[in-house]
Coordinates of C-alpha atoms and ligand atoms in Angstrom, one line a residue:
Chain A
X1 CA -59.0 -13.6 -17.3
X2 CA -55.8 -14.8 -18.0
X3 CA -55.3 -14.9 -22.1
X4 CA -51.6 -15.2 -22.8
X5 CA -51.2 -17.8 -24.5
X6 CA -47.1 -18.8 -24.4
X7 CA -45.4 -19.5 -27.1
X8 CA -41.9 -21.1 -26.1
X9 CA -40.7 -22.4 -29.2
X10 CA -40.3 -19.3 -30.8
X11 CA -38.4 -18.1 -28.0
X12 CA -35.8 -21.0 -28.1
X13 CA -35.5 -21.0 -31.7
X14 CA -34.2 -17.8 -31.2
X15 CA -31.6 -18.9 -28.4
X16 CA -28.3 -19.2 -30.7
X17 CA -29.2 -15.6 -32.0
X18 CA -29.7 -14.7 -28.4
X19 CA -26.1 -16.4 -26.8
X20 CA -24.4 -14.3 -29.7
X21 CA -25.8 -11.1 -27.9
X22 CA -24.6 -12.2 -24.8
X23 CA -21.3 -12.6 -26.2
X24 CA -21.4 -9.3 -27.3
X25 CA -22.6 -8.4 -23.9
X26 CA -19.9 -10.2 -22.0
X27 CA -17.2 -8.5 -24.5
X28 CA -18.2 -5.2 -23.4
X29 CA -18.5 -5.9 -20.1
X30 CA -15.2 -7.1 -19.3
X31 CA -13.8 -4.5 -22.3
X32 CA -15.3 -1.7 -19.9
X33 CA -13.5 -3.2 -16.5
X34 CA -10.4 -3.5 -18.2
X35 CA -10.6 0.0 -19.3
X36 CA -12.3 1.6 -15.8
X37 CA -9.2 0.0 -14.0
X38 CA -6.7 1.7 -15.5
X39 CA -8.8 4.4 -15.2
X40 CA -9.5 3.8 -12.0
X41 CA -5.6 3.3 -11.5
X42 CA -4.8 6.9 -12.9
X43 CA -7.3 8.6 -11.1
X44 CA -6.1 7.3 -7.9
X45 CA -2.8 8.1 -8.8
X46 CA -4.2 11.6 -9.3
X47 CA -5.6 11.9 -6.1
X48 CA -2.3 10.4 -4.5
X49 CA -0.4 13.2 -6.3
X50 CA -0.9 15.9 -4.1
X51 CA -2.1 18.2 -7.5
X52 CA -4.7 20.3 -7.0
X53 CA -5.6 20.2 -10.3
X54 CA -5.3 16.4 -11.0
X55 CA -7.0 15.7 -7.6
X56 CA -9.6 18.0 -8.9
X57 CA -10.0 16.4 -12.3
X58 CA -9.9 12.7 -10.5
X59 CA -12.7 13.9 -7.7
X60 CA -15.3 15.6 -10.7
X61 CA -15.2 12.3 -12.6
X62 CA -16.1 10.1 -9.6
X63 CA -18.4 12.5 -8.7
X64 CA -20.3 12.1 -11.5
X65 CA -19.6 8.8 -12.1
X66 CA -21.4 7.7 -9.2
X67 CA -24.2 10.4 -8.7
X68 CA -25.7 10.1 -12.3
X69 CA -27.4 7.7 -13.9
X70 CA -26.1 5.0 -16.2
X71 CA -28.3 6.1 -18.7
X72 CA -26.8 9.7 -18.9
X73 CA -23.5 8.7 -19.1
X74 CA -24.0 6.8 -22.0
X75 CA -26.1 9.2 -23.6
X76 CA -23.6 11.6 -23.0
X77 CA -20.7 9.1 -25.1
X78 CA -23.4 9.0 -27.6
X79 CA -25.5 12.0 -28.3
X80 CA -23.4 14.5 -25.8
X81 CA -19.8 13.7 -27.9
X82 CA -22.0 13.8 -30.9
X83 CA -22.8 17.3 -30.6
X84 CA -19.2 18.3 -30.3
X85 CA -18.6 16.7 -33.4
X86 CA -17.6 13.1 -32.1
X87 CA -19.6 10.7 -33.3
X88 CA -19.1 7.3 -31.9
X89 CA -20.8 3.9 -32.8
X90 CA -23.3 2.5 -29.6
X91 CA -21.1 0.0 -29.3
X92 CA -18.3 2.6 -28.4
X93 CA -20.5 5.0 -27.2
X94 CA -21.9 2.2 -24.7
X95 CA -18.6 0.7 -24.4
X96 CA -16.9 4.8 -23.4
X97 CA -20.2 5.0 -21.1
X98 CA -19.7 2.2 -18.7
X99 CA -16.3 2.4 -18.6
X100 CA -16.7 5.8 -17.5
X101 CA -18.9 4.8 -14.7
X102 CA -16.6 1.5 -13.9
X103 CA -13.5 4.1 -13.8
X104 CA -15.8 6.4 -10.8
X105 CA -16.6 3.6 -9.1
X106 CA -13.6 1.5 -9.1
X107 CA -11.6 4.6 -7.9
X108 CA -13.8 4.9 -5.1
X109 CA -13.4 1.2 -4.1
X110 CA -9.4 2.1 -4.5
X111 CA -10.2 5.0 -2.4
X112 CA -12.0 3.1 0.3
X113 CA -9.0 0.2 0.4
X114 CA -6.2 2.7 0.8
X115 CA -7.7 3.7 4.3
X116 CA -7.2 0.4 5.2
X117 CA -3.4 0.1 4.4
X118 CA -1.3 2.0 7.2
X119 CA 0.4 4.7 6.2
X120 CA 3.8 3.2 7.5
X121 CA 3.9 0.6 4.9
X122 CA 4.8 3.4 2.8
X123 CA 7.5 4.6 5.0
X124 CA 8.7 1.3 5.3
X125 CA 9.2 1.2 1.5
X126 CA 10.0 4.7 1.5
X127 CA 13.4 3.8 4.3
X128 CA 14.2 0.9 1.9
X129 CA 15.2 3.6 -0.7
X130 CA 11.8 3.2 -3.2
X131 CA 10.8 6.4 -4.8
X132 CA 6.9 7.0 -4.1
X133 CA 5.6 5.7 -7.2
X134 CA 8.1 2.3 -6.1
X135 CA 6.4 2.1 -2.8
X136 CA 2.5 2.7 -4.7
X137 CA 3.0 -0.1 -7.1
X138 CA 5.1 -2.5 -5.1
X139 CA 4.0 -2.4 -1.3
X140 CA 0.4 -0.3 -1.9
X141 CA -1.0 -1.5 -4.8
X142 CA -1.2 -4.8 -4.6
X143 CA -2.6 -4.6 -1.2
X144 CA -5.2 -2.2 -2.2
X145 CA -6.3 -4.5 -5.4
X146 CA -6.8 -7.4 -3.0
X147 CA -9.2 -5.6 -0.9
X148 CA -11.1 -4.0 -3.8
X149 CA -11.5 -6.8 -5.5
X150 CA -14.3 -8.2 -4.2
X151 CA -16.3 -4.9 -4.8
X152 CA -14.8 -4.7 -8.0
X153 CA -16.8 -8.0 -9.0
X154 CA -19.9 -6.1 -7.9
X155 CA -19.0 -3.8 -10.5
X156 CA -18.6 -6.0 -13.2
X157 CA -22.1 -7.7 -12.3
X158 CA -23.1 -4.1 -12.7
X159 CA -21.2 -3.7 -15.7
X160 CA -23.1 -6.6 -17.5
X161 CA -26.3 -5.4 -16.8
X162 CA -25.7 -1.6 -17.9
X163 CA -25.3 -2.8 -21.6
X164 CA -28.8 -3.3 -21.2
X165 CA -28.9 0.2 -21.6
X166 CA -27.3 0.2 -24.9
X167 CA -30.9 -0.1 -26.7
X168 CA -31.1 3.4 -26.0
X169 CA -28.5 4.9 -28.4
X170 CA -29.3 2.0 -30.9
X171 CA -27.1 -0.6 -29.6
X172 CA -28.7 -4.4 -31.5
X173 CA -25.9 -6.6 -31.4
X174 CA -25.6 -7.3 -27.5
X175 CA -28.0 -9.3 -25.7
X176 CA -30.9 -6.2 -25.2
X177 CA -30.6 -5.4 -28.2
X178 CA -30.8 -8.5 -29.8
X179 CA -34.0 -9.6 -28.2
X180 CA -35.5 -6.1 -28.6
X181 CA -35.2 -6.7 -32.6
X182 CA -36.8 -10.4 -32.1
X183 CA -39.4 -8.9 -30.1
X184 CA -40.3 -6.4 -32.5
X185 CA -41.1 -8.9 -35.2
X186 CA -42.6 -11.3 -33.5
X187 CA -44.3 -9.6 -30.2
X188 CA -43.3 -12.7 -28.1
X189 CA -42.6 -9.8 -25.7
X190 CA -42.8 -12.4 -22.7
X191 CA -40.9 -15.1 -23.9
X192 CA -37.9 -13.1 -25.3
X193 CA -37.2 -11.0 -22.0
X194 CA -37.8 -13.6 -19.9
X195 CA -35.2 -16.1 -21.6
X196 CA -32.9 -13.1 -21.6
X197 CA -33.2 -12.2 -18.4
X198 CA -32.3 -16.1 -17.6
X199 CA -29.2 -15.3 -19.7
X200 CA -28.1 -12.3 -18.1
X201 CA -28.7 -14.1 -14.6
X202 CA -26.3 -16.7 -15.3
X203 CA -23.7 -14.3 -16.7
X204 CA -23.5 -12.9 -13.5
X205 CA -23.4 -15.7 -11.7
X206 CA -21.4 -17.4 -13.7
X207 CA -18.4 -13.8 -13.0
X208 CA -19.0 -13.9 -9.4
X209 CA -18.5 -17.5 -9.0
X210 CA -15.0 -17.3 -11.5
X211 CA -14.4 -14.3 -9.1
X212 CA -14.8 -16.1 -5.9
X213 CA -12.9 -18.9 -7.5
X214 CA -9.6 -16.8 -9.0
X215 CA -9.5 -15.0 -5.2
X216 CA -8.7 -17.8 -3.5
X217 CA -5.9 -18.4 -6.1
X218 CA -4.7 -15.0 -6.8
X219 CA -4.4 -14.0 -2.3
X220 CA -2.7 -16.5 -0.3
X221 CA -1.9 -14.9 2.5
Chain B
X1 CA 30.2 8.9 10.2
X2 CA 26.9 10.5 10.9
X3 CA 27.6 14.2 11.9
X4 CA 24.6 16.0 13.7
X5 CA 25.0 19.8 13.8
X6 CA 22.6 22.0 16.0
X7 CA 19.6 20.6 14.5
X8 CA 16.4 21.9 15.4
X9 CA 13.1 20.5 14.3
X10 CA 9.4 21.6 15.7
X11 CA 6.2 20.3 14.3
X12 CA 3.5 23.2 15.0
X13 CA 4.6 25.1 18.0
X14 CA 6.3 22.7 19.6
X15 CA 9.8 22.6 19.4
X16 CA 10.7 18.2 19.6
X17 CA 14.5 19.0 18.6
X18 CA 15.9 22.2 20.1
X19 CA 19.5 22.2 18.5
X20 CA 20.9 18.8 18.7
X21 CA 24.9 17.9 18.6
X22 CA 25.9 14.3 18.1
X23 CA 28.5 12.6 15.7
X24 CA 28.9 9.0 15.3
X25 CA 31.4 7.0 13.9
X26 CA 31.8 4.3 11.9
X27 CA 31.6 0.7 13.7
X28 CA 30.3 3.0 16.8
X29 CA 27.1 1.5 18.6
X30 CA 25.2 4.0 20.3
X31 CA 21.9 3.7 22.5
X32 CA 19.3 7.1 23.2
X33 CA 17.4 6.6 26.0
X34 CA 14.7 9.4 27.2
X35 CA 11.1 9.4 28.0
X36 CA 7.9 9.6 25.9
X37 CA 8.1 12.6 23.6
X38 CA 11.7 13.8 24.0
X39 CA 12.0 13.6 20.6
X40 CA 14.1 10.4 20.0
X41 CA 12.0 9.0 16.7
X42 CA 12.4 12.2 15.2
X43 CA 16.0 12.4 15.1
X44 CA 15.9 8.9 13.4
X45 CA 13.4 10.2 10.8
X46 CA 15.1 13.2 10.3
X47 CA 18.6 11.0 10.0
X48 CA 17.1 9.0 7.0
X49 CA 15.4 12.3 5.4
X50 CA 11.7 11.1 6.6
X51 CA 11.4 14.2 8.0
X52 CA 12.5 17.5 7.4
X53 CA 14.9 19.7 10.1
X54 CA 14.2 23.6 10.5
X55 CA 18.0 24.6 11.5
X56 CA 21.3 23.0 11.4
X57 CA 22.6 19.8 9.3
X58 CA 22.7 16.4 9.5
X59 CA 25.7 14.4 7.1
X60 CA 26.3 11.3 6.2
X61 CA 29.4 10.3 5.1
X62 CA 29.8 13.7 3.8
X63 CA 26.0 13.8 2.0
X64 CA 24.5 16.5 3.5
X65 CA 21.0 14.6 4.0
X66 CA 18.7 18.0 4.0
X67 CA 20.5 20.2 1.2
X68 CA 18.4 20.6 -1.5
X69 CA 20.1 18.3 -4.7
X70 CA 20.4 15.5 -2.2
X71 CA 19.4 12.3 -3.5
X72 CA 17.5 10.3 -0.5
X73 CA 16.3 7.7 -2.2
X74 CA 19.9 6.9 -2.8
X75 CA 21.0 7.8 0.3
X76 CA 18.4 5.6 2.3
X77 CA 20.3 3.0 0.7
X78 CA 22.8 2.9 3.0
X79 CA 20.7 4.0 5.9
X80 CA 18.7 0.8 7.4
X81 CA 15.6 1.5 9.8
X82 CA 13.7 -0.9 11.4
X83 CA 11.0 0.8 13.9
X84 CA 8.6 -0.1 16.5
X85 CA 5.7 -1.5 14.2
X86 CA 7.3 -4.3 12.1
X87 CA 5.9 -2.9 8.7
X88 CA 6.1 -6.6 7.1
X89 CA 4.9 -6.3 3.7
X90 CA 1.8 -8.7 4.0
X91 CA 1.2 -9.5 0.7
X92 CA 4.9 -10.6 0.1
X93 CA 5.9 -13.8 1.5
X94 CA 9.3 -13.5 4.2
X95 CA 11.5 -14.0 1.2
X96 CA 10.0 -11.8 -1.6
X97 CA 9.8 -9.1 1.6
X98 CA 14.0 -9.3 1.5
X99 CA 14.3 -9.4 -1.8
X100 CA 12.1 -6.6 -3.2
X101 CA 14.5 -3.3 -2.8
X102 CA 17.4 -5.1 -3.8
X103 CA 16.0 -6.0 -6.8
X104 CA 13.7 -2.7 -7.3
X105 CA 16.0 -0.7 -5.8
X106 CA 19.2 -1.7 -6.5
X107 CA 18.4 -3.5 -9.7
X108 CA 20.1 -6.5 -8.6
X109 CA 18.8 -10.4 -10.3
X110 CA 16.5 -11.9 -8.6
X111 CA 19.5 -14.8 -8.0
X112 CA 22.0 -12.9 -6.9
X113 CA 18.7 -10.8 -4.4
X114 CA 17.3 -14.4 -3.4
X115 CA 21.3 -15.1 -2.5
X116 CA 21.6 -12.5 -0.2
X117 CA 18.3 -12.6 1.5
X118 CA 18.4 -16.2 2.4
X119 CA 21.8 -15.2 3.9
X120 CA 20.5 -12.8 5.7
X121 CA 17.3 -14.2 6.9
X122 CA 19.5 -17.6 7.7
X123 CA 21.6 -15.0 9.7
X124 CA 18.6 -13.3 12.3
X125 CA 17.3 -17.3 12.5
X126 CA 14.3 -17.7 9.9
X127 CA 16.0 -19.7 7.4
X128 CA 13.3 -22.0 7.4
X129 CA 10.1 -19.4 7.2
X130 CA 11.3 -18.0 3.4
X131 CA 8.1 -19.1 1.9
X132 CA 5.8 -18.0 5.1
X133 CA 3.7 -15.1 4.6
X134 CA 4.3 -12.8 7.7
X135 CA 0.9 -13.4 9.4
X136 CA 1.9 -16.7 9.9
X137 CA 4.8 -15.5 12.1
X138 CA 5.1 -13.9 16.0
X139 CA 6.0 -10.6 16.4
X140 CA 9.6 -11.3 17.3
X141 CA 9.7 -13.3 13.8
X142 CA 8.3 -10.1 11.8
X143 CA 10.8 -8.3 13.6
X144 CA 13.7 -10.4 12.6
X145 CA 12.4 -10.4 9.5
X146 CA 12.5 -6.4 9.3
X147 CA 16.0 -6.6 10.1
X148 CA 17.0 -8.6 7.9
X149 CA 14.6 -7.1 4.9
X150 CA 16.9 -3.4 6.0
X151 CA 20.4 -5.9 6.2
X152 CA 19.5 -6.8 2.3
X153 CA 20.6 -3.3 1.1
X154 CA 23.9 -3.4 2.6
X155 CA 23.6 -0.4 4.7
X156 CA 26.5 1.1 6.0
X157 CA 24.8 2.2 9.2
X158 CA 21.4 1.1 11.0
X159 CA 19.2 3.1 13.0
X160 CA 16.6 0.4 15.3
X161 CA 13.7 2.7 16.7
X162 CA 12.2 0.4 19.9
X163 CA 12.1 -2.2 17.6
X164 CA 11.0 -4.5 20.8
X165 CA 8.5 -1.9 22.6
X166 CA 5.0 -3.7 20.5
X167 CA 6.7 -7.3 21.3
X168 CA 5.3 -9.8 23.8
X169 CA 7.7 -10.1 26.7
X170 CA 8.6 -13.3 26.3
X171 CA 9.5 -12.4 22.5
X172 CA 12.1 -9.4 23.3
X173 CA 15.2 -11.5 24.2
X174 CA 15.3 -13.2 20.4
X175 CA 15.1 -9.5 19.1
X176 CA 17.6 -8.2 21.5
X177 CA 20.3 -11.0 20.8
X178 CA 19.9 -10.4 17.2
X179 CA 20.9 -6.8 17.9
X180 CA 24.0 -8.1 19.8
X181 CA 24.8 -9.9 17.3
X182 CA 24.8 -7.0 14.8
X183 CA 26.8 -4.9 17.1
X184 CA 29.3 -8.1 17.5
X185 CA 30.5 -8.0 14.3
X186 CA 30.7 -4.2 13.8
X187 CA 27.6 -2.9 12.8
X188 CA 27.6 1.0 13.2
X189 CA 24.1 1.1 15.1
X190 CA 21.9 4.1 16.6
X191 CA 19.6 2.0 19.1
X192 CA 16.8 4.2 20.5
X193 CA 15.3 1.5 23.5
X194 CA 13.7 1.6 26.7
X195 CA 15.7 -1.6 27.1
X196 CA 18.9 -0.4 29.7
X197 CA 20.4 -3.3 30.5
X198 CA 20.7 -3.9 27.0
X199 CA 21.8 -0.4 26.7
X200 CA 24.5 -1.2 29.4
X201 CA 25.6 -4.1 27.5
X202 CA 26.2 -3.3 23.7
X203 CA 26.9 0.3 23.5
X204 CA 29.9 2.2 23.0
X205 CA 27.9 5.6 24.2
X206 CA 24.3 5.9 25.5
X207 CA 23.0 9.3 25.3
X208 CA 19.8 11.1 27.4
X209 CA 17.3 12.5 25.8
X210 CA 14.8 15.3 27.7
X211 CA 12.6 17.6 25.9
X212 CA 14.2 17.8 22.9
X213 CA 17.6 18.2 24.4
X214 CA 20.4 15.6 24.5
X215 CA 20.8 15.9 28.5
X216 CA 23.7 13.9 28.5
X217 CA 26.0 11.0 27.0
X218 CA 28.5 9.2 28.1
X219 CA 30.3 5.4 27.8
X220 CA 27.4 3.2 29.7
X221 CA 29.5 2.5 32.8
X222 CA 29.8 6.2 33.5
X223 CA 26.3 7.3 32.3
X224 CA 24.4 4.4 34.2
X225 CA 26.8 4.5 36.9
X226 CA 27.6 7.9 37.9
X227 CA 24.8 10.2 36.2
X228 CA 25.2 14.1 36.5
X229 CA 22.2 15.3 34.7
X230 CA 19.4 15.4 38.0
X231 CA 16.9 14.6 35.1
X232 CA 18.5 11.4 33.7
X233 CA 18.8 10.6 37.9
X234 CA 15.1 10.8 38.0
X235 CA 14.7 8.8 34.6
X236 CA 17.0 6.1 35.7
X237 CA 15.5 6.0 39.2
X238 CA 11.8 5.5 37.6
X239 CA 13.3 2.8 35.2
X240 CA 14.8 0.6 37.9
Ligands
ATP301 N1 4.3 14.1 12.7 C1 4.2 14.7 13.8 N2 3.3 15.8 13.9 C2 3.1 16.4 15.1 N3 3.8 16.1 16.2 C3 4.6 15.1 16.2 C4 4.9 14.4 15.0 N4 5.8 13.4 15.3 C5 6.1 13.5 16.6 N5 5.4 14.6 17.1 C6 5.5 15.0 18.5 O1 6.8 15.3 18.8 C7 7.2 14.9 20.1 C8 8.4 14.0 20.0 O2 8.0 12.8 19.4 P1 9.0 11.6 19.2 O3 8.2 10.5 18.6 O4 10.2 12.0 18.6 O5 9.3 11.2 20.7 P2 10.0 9.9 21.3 O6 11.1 10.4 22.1 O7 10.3 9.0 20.2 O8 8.9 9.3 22.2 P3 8.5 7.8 22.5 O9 9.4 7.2 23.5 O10 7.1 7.9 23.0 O11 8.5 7.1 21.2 C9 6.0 14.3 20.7 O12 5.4 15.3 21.5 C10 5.1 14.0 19.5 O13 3.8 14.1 19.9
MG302 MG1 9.6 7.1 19.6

């Protein structure tokens, strides 16, 4: 038979508690896109640079950016630095972690873009007396950002729910890790996830909508 | 003056420049004409530095382009190309696509860049398209447009690569006039075009080209009027 009994109140007393997690939450989030895009940036860059060495470094990280899980990677900021002697905080080890992941997969969206930008657009900046790195960040670039940038808000809907993942190395100030503690002392396991998992939902709706909405205003033509 | 000395240029095994000799002087407009493949692009590219040569030299005004301590971003400066695709920036509208070497390249204020793109862009006919992004515009408009963007840097010479082969019929005669009018007021012009009455009409020498060899070149009158080389016969035959 069906014996739950629900007990809501406890679950919305807890709600300011809560929305100060998801601050947290949303601070690392967009703390790890920031970072991953100039990441992201570089490794391009790398990959553009016609290094074997750079283009090597820039191909291992998405490599195992992409073909690992989240978990790992942020493992590896926490306990993997750690045993080298670098011992970072979860919230940087979680923060390191998924912008390490952000980074492999924005570079990939970049990667993906370029193919779409003819390679004459270049020469034409090229004839026009730029210097490659002029014709990247003046004629390329911006092109390349407009196409990825859809994707990219995939990524930062991604990027909000990998904190989740910060319970693992200890993380309780975000929103997991915030309703972990309350469900520890109280056992409302339900209630607390539930109402969490509304939170995170609207989060990242809430970024793909701003997303949708700043695209239309960024790319006018 | 452009001096071209015995250049040869081969991508693979196959030999697209086999030892070309052409020098062109200042205010000089001259057209190349020759079929598909006879290497006519290339010796624009390899003017400009966009390609490499394998033997000989190319100089412009004394820089030799190819020589090793040559700057080309500095020399492009003063080497305009406008080619067959129009290559409008699409993120850019028609203004900010004049005025972004200037001011990048040359590191001139955006005034004094905005001041000399309107000028030019008044000057190919799109003064009223500045803040238009180029999709909104024909192909003979992104065309201008290109001109005008390669006008911008103050080149000393231009070098137009079938800049109205990808147009719409109908659209080729604006380009074409706006060429005229270049070479009107003494614009030192390499034209490569399929188009020979234009050829007949503007140029001061129109040279052959046939598998990678200039065939011949001559003043229009004499080249379209009394050919020697039984290849260029054939070409002009097939083109009429
Ligand atoms: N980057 C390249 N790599 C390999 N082959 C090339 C390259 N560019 C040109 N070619 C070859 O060199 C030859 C000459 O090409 P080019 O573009 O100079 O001819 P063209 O006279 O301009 O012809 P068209 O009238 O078709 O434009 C062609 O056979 C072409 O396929
Ligand atoms: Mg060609």
């Amino acid at each position: 038979m069906f014996s739950y009994n629900f007990h809501w109140n406890q679950a919305f007393k807890a709600l300011p508690q809560m929305l100060d997690g998801a601050l947290v939450t949303l601070q690392i989030a967009l703390l790890s896109m920031a970072i991953g895009l100039v990441v992201a940036l570089a490794l391009t860059l790398f990959r553009l640079s016609g290094n074997r060495i750079l283009n090597g470094f820039a191909t291992v990280w998405v490599e195992i950016a992409r073909n690992t899980p989240a978990l790992f990677q942020i493992y590896m900021a926490h306990f993997g630095l750690g045993s080298f002697g670098i011992h970072l905080s979860p919230y940087t080890a979680l923060l390191v972690g998924i912008a390490f992941n952000n980074a492999g997969y924005l570079a990939e969206n970049f990667r993906g873009a370029l193919k779409a930008i003819p390679e004459t657009q270049t020469r034409a900046g090229r004839s026009l007396g730029m210097t490659p790195l002029q014709a990247f960040r003046y004629i390329v670039m911006p092109q390349m950002l407009r196409i990825a940038f859809l994707p990219a808000t995939n990524q930062m809907v991604w990027a909000i729910l990998m904190t989740s993942l910060g319970v693992t190395v200890g993380m309780n100030t975000d929103l997991a890790g915030v309703t972990q503690a309350l469900n520890a002392v109280s056992f409302r396991t339900f209630e607390f996830f539930a109402l969490a998992a509304v939170i995170y939902y609207v989060i990242a709706k809430a970024v793909t909508l701003a997303a949708r909405l700043a695209a239309t205003r960024m790319f006018r033509y | 003056m452009i001096e071209i000395e015995n250049v040869r240029k081969s991508f693979g095994q196959l030999e697209v420049l086999k030892g070309i000799n052409l020098t062109v002087q200042k205010g000089e407009v001259l057209t190349i004409i020759g079929g598909s493949g006879s290497g006519k692009s290339t010796l624009l590219t390899c003017i400009n530095g966009l390609e490499t040569i394998d033997a000989g030299r190319i100089v412009v005004d004394g820089t030799d382009v190819h020589a090793k301590g040559t700057d080309l971003n500095k020399l492009r400066r003063k080497l305009g190309i406008v080619f067959q695709q129009f290559n409008a920036f699409p993120h850019l509208t028609v203004l900010e696509n004049v005025m972004l070497a200037p001011v990048k390249v040359l590191g001139q204020s955006k005034a004094e860049a905005e001041a000399m793109a309107v000028k030019q862009l008044t000057h190919v006919g799109l003064g009223d398209k500045l803040k238009v992004y180029p999709s909104r515009m024909s192909g003979g408009q992104q065309q201008r447009m290109a001109i005008a963007r390669a006008l911008a840097m103050s080149p000393a010479y231009m070098l137009f690569d079938e800049v109205t082969s990808a147009l719409d019929p109908q659209l080729v005669g604006e380009v074409l006039d706006t060429l005229r009018m270049l070479a009107s007021e003494g614009m030192t012009m390499i034209c490569v075009t399929h188009e020979m009455k234009f050829a007949r009409e503007v140029s001061d020498r129109v040279a052959f080209f046939h598998k990678g060899v200039m065939a011949e070149i001559a003043p229009p009158e004499e080249l379209f009027g009394a050919p020697k080389d039984p290849e260029l016969k054939t070409f002009l035959a097939a083109t009429h």
